[in-house]
Coordinates of C-alpha atoms and ligand atoms in Angstrom, one line a residue:
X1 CA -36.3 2.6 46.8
X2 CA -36.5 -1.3 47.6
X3 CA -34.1 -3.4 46.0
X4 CA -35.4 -6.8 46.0
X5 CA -32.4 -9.8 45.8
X6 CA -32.6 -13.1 44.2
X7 CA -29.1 -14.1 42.9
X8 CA -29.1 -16.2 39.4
X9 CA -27.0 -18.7 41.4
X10 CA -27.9 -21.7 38.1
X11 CA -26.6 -19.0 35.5
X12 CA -23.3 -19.9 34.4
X13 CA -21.9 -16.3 34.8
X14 CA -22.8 -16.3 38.3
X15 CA -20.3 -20.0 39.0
X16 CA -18.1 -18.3 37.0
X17 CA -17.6 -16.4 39.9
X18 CA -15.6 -13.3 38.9
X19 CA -14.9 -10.4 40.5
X20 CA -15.4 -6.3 38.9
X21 CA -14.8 -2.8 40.4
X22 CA -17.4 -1.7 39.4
X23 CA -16.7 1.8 37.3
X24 CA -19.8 2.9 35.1
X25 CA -23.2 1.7 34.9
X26 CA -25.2 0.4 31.4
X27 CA -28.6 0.9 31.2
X28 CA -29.8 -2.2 28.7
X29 CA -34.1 -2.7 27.8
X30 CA -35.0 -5.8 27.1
X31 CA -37.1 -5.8 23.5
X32 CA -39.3 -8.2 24.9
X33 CA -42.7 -6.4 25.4
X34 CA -44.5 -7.1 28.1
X35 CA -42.1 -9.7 30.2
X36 CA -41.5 -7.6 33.8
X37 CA -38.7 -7.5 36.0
X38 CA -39.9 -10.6 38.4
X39 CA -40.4 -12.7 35.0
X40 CA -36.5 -13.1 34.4
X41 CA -35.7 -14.8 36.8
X42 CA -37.4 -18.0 35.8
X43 CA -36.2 -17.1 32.2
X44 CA -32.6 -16.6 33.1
X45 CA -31.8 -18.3 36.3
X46 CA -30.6 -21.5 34.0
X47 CA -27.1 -23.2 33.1
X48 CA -26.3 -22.7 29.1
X49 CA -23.5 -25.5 29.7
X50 CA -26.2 -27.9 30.9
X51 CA -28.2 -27.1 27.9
X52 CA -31.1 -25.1 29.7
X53 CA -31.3 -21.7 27.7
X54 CA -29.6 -21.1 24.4
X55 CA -27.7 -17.7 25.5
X56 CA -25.2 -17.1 27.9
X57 CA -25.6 -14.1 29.4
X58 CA -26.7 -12.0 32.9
X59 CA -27.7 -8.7 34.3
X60 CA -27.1 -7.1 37.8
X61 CA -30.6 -6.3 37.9
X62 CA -34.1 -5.8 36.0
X63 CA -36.5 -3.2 36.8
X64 CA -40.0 -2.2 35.5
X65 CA -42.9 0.3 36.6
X66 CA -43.0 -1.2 39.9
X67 CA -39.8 -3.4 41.3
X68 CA -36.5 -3.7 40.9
X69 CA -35.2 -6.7 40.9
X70 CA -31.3 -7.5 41.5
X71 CA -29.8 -11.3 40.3
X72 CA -26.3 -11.1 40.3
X73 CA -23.9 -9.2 43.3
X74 CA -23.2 -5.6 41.9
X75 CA -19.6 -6.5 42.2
X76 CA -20.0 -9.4 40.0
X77 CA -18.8 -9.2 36.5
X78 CA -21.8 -10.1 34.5
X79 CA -22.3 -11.0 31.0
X80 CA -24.6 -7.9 29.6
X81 CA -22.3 -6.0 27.4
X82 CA -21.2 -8.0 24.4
X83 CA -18.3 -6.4 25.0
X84 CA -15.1 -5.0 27.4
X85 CA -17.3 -3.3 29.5
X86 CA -18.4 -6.8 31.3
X87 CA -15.2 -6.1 33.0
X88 CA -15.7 -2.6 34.1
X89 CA -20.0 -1.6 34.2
X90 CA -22.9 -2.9 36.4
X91 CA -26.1 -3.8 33.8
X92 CA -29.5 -3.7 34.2
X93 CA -32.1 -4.1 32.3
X94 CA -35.9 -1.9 32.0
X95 CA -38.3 -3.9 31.0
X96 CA -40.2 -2.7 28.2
X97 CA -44.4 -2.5 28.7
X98 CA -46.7 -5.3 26.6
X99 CA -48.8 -4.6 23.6
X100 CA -46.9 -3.9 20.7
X101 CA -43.9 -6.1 18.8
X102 CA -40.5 -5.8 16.9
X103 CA -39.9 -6.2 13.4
X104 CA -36.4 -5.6 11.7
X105 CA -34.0 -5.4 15.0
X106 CA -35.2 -2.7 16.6
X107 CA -38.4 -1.0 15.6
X108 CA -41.7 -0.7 17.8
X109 CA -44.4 -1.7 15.9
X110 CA -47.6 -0.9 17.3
X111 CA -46.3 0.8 20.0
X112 CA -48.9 3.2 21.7
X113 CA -46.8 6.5 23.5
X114 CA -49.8 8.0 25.4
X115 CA -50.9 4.2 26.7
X116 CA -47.3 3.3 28.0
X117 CA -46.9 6.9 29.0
X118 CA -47.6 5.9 33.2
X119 CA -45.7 3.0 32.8
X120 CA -42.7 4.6 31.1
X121 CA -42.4 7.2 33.5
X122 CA -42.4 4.8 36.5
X123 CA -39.5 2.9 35.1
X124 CA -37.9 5.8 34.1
X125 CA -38.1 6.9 37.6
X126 CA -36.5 3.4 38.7
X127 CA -33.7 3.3 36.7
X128 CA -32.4 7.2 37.8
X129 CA -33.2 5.8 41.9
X130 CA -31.1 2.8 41.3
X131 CA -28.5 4.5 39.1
X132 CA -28.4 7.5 41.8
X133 CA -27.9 4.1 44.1
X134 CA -25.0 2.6 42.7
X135 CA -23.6 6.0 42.1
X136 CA -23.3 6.6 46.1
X137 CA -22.0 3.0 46.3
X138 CA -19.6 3.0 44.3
X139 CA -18.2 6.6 44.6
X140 CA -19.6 7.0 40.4
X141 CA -21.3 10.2 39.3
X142 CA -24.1 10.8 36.3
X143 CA -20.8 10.8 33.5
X144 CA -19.9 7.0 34.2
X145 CA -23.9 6.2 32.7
X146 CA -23.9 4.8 29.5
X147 CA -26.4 3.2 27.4
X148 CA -25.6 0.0 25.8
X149 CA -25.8 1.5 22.6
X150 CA -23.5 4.2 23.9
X151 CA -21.0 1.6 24.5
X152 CA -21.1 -0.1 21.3
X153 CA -19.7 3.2 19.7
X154 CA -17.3 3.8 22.3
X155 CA -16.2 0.3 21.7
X156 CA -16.8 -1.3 24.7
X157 CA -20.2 -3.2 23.9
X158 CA -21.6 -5.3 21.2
X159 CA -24.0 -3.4 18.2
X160 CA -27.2 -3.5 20.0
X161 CA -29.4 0.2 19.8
X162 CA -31.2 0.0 23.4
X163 CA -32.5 2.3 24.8
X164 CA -32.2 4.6 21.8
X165 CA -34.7 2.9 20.0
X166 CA -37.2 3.2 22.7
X167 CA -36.1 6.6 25.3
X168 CA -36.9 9.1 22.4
X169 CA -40.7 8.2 22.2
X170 CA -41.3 9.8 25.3
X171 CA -39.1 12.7 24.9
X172 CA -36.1 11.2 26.7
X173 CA -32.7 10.5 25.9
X174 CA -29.6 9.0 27.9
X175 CA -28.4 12.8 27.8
X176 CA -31.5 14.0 29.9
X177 CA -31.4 10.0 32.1
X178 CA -28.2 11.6 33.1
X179 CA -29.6 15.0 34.0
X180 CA -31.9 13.5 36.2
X181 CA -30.1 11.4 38.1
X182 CA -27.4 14.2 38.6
X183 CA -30.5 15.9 39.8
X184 CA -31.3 13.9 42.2
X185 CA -27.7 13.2 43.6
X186 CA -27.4 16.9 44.1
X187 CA -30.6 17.2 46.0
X188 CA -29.8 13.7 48.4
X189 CA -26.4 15.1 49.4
X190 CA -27.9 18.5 50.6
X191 CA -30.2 16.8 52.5
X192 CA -28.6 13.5 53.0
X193 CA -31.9 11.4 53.5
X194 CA -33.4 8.7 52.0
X195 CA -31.5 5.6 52.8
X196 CA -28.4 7.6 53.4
X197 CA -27.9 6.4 56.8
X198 CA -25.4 7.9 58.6
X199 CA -23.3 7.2 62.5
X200 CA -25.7 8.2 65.4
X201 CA -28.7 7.5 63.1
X202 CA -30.7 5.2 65.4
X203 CA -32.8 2.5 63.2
X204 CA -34.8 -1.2 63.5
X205 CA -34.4 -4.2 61.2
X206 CA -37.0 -5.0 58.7
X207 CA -39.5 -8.0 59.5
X208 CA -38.6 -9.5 56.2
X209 CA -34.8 -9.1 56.4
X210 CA -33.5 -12.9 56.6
X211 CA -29.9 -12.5 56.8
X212 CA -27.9 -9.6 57.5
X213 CA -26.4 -9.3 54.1
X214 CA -26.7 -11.5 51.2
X215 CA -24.6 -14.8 52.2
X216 CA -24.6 -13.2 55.5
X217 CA -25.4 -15.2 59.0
X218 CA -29.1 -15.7 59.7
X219 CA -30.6 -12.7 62.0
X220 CA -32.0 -14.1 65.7
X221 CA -35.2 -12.6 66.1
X222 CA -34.2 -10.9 69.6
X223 CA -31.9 -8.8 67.7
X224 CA -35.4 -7.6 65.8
X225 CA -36.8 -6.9 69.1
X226 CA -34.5 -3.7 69.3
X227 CA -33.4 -0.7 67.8
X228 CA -29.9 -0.6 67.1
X229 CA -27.6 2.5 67.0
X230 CA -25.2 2.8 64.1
X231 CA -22.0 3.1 65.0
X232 CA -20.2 3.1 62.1
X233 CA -20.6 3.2 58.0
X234 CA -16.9 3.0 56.6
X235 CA -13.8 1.5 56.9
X236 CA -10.7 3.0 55.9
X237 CA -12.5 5.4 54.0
X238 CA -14.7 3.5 52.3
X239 CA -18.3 2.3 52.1
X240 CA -18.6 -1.7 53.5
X241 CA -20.1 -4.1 51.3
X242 CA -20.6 -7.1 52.3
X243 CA -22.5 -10.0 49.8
X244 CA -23.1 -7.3 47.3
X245 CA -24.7 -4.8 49.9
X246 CA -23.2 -1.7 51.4
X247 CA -23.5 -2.2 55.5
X248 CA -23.9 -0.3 58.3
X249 CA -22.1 -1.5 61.6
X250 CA -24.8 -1.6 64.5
X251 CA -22.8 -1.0 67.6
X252 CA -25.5 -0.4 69.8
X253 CA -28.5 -1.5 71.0
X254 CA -31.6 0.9 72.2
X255 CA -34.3 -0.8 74.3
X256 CA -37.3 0.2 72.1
X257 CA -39.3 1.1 75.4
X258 CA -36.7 3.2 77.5
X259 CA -34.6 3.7 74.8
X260 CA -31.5 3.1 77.4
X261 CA -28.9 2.3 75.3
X262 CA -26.2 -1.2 76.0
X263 CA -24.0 -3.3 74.3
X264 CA -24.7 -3.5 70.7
X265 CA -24.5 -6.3 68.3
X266 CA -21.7 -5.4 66.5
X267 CA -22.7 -6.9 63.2
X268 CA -22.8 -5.5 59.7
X269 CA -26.1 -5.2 58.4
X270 CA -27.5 -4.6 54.4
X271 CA -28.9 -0.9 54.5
X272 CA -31.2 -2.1 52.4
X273 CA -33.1 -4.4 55.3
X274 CA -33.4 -1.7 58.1
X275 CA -35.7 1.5 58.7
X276 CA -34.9 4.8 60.0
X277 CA -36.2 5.2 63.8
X278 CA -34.4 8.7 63.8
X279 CA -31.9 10.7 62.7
X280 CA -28.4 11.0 65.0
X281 CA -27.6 13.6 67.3
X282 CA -26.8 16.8 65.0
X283 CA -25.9 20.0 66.1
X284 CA -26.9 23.0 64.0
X285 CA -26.6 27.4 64.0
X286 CA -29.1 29.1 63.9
X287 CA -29.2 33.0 64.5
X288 CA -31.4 35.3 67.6
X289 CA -31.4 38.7 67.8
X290 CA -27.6 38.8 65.7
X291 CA -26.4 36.4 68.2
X292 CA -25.5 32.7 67.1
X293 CA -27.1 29.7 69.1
X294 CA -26.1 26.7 68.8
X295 CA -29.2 24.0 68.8
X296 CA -28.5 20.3 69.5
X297 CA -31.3 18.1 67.7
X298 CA -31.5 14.6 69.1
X299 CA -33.8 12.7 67.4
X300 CA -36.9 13.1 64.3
X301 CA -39.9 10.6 65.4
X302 CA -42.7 9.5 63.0
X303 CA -44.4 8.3 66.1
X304 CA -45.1 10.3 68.7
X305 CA -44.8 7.9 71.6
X306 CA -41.4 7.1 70.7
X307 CA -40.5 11.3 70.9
X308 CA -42.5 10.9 74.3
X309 CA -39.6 8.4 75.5
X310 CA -36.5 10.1 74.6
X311 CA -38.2 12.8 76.3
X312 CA -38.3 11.5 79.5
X313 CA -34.8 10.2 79.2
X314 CA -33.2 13.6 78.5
X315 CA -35.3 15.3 81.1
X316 CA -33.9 12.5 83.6
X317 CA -30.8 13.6 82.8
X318 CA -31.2 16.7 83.6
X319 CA -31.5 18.3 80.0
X320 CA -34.1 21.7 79.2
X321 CA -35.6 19.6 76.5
X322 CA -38.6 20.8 74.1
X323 CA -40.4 19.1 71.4
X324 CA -41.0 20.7 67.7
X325 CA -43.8 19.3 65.9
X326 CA -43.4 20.1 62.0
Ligands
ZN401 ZN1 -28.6 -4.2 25.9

């Protein structure tokens, strides 16, 4: 899943500048038809003390059939609640689809279930990627999700009934969000792909990746020109974030031709802005004839020529290697 980052820097909850630990998440939707996720942040990204919106308030992030969109650092305490759980949940929003309107709080009037059906699903879809997301992050698990009307009983939120109002339509609830994304966290740490990037993982930095975190120093485009071994992904036991972003320390870097590896960079860099070239160097059992082997993999390729190279290398130095094509 892409993340896409534009902080709210005018909103005054952003200079306000406080700091959360982030412990649950609170999934919010925005009872405005038809306004998607890119749309807020013309609507939002303004100062209520200098008199340019009427509210005071800010979300981590909005997200609709198609983007997610984060405005504020995940570890900054934003104003989405109503409530106590400003101080303790990340917030973001689903936009809701066009063509219908509200009347009396929060009834849908006119709203059409078999037309929004593809666009529900999709958004539905987001919100359990980024909430399976921020779980990993954050070391949070499908229990810490609440909805914001969740929170109003529990006390922690102000009396607002999303995404009650709008989840049961399509057969959904907040009961069977959670299932889904405890699904899914199951199923990534089984397989740990999928962004999971782990030490050894060899990877390149995205064309479009500016700086190496948000508020990070400004990438020189040599360092593009290579691939980059990973090196490291904690620090005393813990995921790094850096602006917001959980990093990954390249330590190395791989000539992309040769793939002959030499002094790395050394810089922490937003998982979010690099691509997996391959995964590390894993060893694995598997069983022959009752006996137990032992199989080193060194690398997966998507492209072929780049298998070709590490080939070469490891037959240069001396290894029995073979290629598996599956
Ligand atoms: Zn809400």
């Amino acid at each position: 899943m892409e993340i896409k980052t534009k902080f709210m820097t005018r909103n005054d909850c952003y200079t306000a500048g406080r700091k959360i630990a982030p412990k649950g998440i609170m999934v919010h939707s925005t009872a405005t038809p038809g306004v998607m996720a890119a749309g807020w942040f013309s609507r939002w990204n303004k100062s209520y003390k200098a008199g340019e919106i009427n509210r005071q308030v800010c979300v981590h992030a909005f997200l609709d059939d198609k983007e997610v969109w984060q405005y504020l650092p995940w570890n900054h305490r934003g104003w989405h609640a109503g409530g106590d759980a400003n101080n303790t949940h990340i917030g973001f929003e689903i936009c809701e689809p066009g063509g219908f309107s509200y009347s009396g709080g929060s009834t849908m009037v006119g709203y059409d279930v078999k037309k929004h059906e593809a666009y529900f699903r999709a958004a539905f879809k987001n919100a359990v990627d980024l909430c399976v997301h921020l779980c990993r992050q954050y070391g949070l698990t499908e229990k810490d999700i609440i909805s914001h009307a969740e929170g109003n009983k529990k006390g922690i939120a102000s009396n607002h009934s999303d995404v009650g109002h709008w989840f049961p339509k399509h057969g959904e609830s907040m009961d069977t969000f959670r299932t889904a994304v405890r699904k899914a966290l199951v199923s990534e740490s089984s397989t740990g792909d999928d962004g999971d990037f782990e030490v050894g993982d060899i990877v390149e930095i995205k064309a479009s990746a500016g700086l190496y975190y948000p508020g990070g120093p400004a990438i020189p485009s040599w360092v593009k020109g290579s691939y980059h071994l990973i090196t490291q992904t904690q620090s005393v036991g813990k995921p790094v974030v850096k602006g917001g972003k959980t990093c990954v320390l390249l330590g190395k870097k791989i000539n992309k031709s040769n793939w002959e590896d030499s002094d790395g960079i050394m810089t922490w860099v937003d998982k979010d802005f690099i691509n997996l070239i391959s995964k590390g160097v894993k060893a694995d059992t598997g069983t022959s004839e009752g006996k137990k082997l032992y199989r080193v993999q060194v690398g997966t390729f998507e492209n072929k020529n780049n298998a070709d190279a590490l080939m070469t290398k490891l037959k240069k130095a001396g290894f029995d290697a073979y290629m598996k094509f599956e």
